[in-house]
mmCIF file of C-alpha atoms in Angstrom:
data_model
loop_
_atom_site.group_PDB
_atom_site.id
_atom_site.type_symbol
_atom_site.label_atom_id
_atom_site.label_comp_id
_atom_site.label_asym_id
_atom_site.label_seq_id
_atom_site.Cartn_x
_atom_site.Cartn_y
_atom_site.Cartn_z
ATOM 1 C CA MET A 882 38.463 13.564 30.562
ATOM 2 C CA TYR A 883 38.027 11.391 27.440
ATOM 3 C CA ASN A 884 35.009 11.910 25.218
ATOM 4 C CA GLY A 885 34.419 9.210 22.582
ATOM 5 C CA TRP A 886 32.763 11.717 20.263
ATOM 6 C CA LEU A 887 36.108 13.403 19.626
ATOM 7 C CA HIS A 888 37.348 10.565 17.432
ATOM 8 C CA SER A 889 34.330 9.036 15.717
ATOM 9 C CA VAL A 890 30.728 9.687 14.843
ATOM 10 C CA PHE A 891 28.050 7.063 15.275
ATOM 11 C CA VAL A 892 25.009 6.912 13.022
ATOM 12 C CA THR A 893 21.713 6.680 14.865
ATOM 13 C CA GLY A 894 18.122 6.430 13.808
ATOM 14 C CA THR A 895 14.626 5.154 14.461
ATOM 15 C CA ILE A 896 13.117 2.164 12.661
ATOM 16 C CA CYS A 897 9.476 1.038 12.838
ATOM 17 C CA PHE A 898 8.823 -2.620 12.003
ATOM 18 C CA ALA A 899 5.459 -4.175 11.141
ATOM 19 C CA ALA A 900 4.466 -7.316 13.024
ATOM 20 C CA ASP A 901 5.814 -9.407 10.123
ATOM 21 C CA GLY A 902 9.249 -7.756 10.375
ATOM 22 C CA CYS A 903 8.808 -5.423 7.389
ATOM 23 C CA ILE A 904 10.251 -1.927 7.865
ATOM 24 C CA VAL A 905 7.362 0.536 7.526
ATOM 25 C CA TRP A 906 9.178 3.759 8.484
ATOM 26 C CA CYS A 907 12.694 4.780 9.327
ATOM 27 C CA LYS A 908 14.959 7.759 9.730
ATOM 28 C CA HIS A 909 18.617 6.937 9.584
ATOM 29 C CA ASN A 910 22.014 8.478 8.998
ATOM 30 C CA CYS A 911 21.612 10.944 11.832
ATOM 31 C CA PRO A 912 25.282 11.424 12.702
ATOM 32 C CA GLY A 913 26.147 12.242 16.259
ATOM 33 C CA SER A 914 24.288 12.040 19.505
ATOM 34 C CA TRP A 915 20.608 12.200 18.560
ATOM 35 C CA ASN A 916 17.957 11.022 20.980
ATOM 36 C CA ASP A 917 14.732 9.149 20.218
ATOM 37 C CA SER A 918 12.732 12.360 20.328
ATOM 38 C CA ASP A 919 14.710 13.965 17.502
ATOM 39 C CA THR A 920 14.910 10.937 15.222
ATOM 40 C CA SER A 921 11.255 9.977 15.672
ATOM 41 C CA LEU A 922 9.604 13.399 15.303
ATOM 42 C CA GLY A 923 8.569 12.809 11.680
ATOM 43 C CA PHE A 924 7.219 9.379 12.572
ATOM 44 C CA ARG A 925 5.176 10.708 15.474
ATOM 45 C CA ASN A 926 3.750 13.456 13.249
ATOM 46 C CA LYS A 927 2.656 10.841 10.695
ATOM 47 C CA LEU A 928 0.958 8.820 13.450
ATOM 48 C CA LEU A 929 -1.187 11.852 14.273
ATOM 49 C CA ASP A 930 -1.951 12.672 10.617
ATOM 50 C CA PRO A 931 -5.257 11.074 9.479
ATOM 51 C CA VAL A 932 -3.923 10.922 5.906
ATOM 52 C CA TYR A 933 -1.198 8.457 6.937
ATOM 53 C CA CYS A 934 -2.917 6.804 9.883
ATOM 54 C CA PRO A 935 -6.715 7.159 9.531
ATOM 55 C CA ASP A 936 -7.614 4.481 12.088
ATOM 56 C CA SER A 937 -6.994 5.814 15.598
ATOM 57 C CA ARG A 938 -7.221 2.244 16.942
ATOM 58 C CA LYS A 939 -3.899 1.424 15.261
ATOM 59 C CA ASN A 940 -0.930 2.036 17.472
ATOM 60 C CA VAL A 941 2.774 1.477 17.836
ATOM 61 C CA VAL A 942 4.512 -0.637 20.440
ATOM 62 C CA SER A 943 7.788 0.761 21.724
ATOM 63 C CA ASP A 944 10.178 0.494 24.622
ATOM 64 C CA SER A 945 9.518 2.554 27.725
ATOM 65 C CA ALA A 946 12.196 5.110 26.782
ATOM 66 C CA PHE A 947 10.356 6.196 23.613
ATOM 67 C CA PRO A 948 9.026 9.771 23.871
ATOM 68 C CA CYS A 949 5.276 9.913 24.435
ATOM 69 C CA SER A 950 3.485 13.241 24.738
ATOM 70 C CA THR A 951 -0.153 13.650 25.732
ATOM 71 C CA THR A 952 -1.057 13.939 22.032
ATOM 72 C CA MET A 953 0.320 10.424 21.511
ATOM 73 C CA VAL A 954 -1.910 8.785 24.131
ATOM 74 C CA GLY A 955 -3.380 5.674 22.556
ATOM 75 C CA ARG A 956 -0.963 5.793 19.605
ATOM 76 C CA ILE A 957 2.233 4.576 21.295
ATOM 77 C CA LEU A 958 2.051 1.685 23.752
ATOM 78 C CA THR A 959 4.978 1.012 26.042
ATOM 79 C CA PRO A 960 5.528 -1.703 28.637
ATOM 80 C CA LEU A 961 5.159 -0.832 32.289
ATOM 81 C CA LYS A 962 8.257 0.270 34.132
ATOM 82 C CA ASP A 963 9.384 -1.432 37.326
ATOM 83 C CA GLY A 964 7.042 -0.560 40.170
ATOM 84 C CA ASP A 965 4.226 0.779 37.957
ATOM 85 C CA ILE A 966 1.918 -2.171 38.637
ATOM 86 C CA GLU A 967 1.948 -1.469 42.381
ATOM 87 C CA HIS A 968 0.732 2.103 41.789
ATOM 88 C CA LEU A 969 -2.399 0.907 39.985
ATOM 89 C CA HIS A 970 -5.722 0.187 41.646
ATOM 90 C CA SER A 971 -5.929 -3.517 42.465
ATOM 91 C CA SER A 972 -8.883 -4.021 40.092
ATOM 92 C CA LEU A 973 -6.739 -2.834 37.134
ATOM 93 C CA ARG A 974 -3.580 -4.813 37.837
ATOM 94 C CA SER A 975 -4.573 -8.007 36.029
ATOM 95 C CA SER A 976 -5.537 -6.147 32.836
ATOM 96 C CA ALA A 977 -2.424 -3.977 33.010
ATOM 97 C CA ARG A 978 -0.227 -7.051 33.443
ATOM 98 C CA THR A 979 -1.924 -8.743 30.455
ATOM 99 C CA LEU A 980 -1.385 -5.659 28.269
ATOM 100 C CA HIS A 981 2.216 -5.362 29.489
ATOM 101 C CA ASN A 982 2.892 -9.003 28.547
ATOM 102 C CA ALA A 983 1.295 -8.515 25.102
ATOM 103 C CA ILE A 984 3.382 -5.388 24.442
ATOM 104 C CA THR A 985 6.544 -7.197 25.501
ATOM 105 C CA SER A 986 5.693 -10.103 23.194
ATOM 106 C CA VAL A 987 5.018 -7.845 20.191
ATOM 107 C CA ARG A 988 8.219 -5.889 20.831
ATOM 108 C CA GLN A 989 10.141 -9.122 20.407
ATOM 109 C CA ALA A 990 9.415 -8.916 16.645
ATOM 110 C CA ALA A 991 11.180 -5.545 16.513
ATOM 111 C CA GLU A 992 14.131 -6.897 18.477
ATOM 112 C CA TRP A 993 14.417 -9.803 16.031
ATOM 113 C CA GLY A 994 14.063 -7.374 13.135
ATOM 114 C CA MET A 995 16.918 -5.250 14.444
ATOM 115 C CA GLY A 996 19.015 -8.378 14.812
ATOM 116 C CA SER A 997 18.306 -9.221 11.165
ATOM 117 C CA VAL A 998 19.175 -5.699 10.029
ATOM 118 C CA GLN A 999 22.461 -5.817 11.922
ATOM 119 C CA LYS A 1000 23.339 -9.179 10.378
ATOM 120 C CA VAL A 1001 22.553 -8.036 6.846
ATOM 121 C CA TYR A 1002 24.207 -4.655 7.290
ATOM 122 C CA SER A 1003 27.010 -5.525 9.675
ATOM 123 C CA ARG A 1004 28.629 -2.155 8.998
ATOM 124 C CA LEU A 1005 25.882 -0.539 11.081
ATOM 125 C CA ASN A 1006 27.902 -1.558 14.114
ATOM 126 C CA LEU A 1007 31.016 0.271 12.908
ATOM 127 C CA PRO A 1008 31.686 3.877 13.911
ATOM 128 C CA LEU A 1009 32.100 6.362 11.073
ATOM 129 C CA LEU A 1010 35.203 8.508 11.249
ATOM 130 C CA ARG A 1011 34.542 12.215 11.362
ATOM 131 C CA PRO A 1012 36.003 14.393 8.590
ATOM 132 C CA GLY A 1013 39.618 15.254 9.250
ATOM 133 C CA ALA A 1014 40.212 12.329 11.622
ATOM 134 C CA SER A 1015 43.565 10.655 11.121
ATOM 135 C CA GLY A 1016 43.325 7.566 8.942
ATOM 136 C CA ALA A 1017 39.905 8.462 7.534
ATOM 137 C CA SER A 1018 39.470 7.859 3.838
ATOM 138 C CA PRO A 1019 37.039 10.103 1.877
ATOM 139 C CA GLU A 1020 34.384 7.378 1.654
ATOM 140 C CA GLN A 1021 34.361 7.055 5.453
ATOM 141 C CA HIS A 1022 33.510 10.696 6.027
ATOM 142 C CA VAL A 1023 30.043 11.640 7.127
ATOM 143 C CA SER A 1024 28.690 14.381 4.891
ATOM 144 C CA PRO A 1025 27.403 17.459 6.754
ATOM 145 C CA SER A 1026 24.229 17.701 4.631
#
């Protein structure tokens, strides 16, 4: 069976954009198969730290795959998943749909931001060759540090 990780290493990360498109936090250059939970741990810790985020009414909008523990309730807002609206009490559905639409609208800024980042840094879409791979030059190697 073929495994794509045998021949190249992809760089992953988590980026948090402000509503105006400014990057306010990021962790990048995580070579290999990292998931959102690993790359965003530092960010989630800062969200809970009153030194960095003193106003508990401020929160982050993310996609529904972003890791949310019970300690993050109220700090990370995600859109509803398919079928979630039907599980809510009928008196809450209108408000939930309104919040879902607002979250989806705000997330569009992040999607546009990522599009801008990819255009400016088009090399982000290129796989990095792992050390020792045939045809890899020294500047293409991912350092193990």
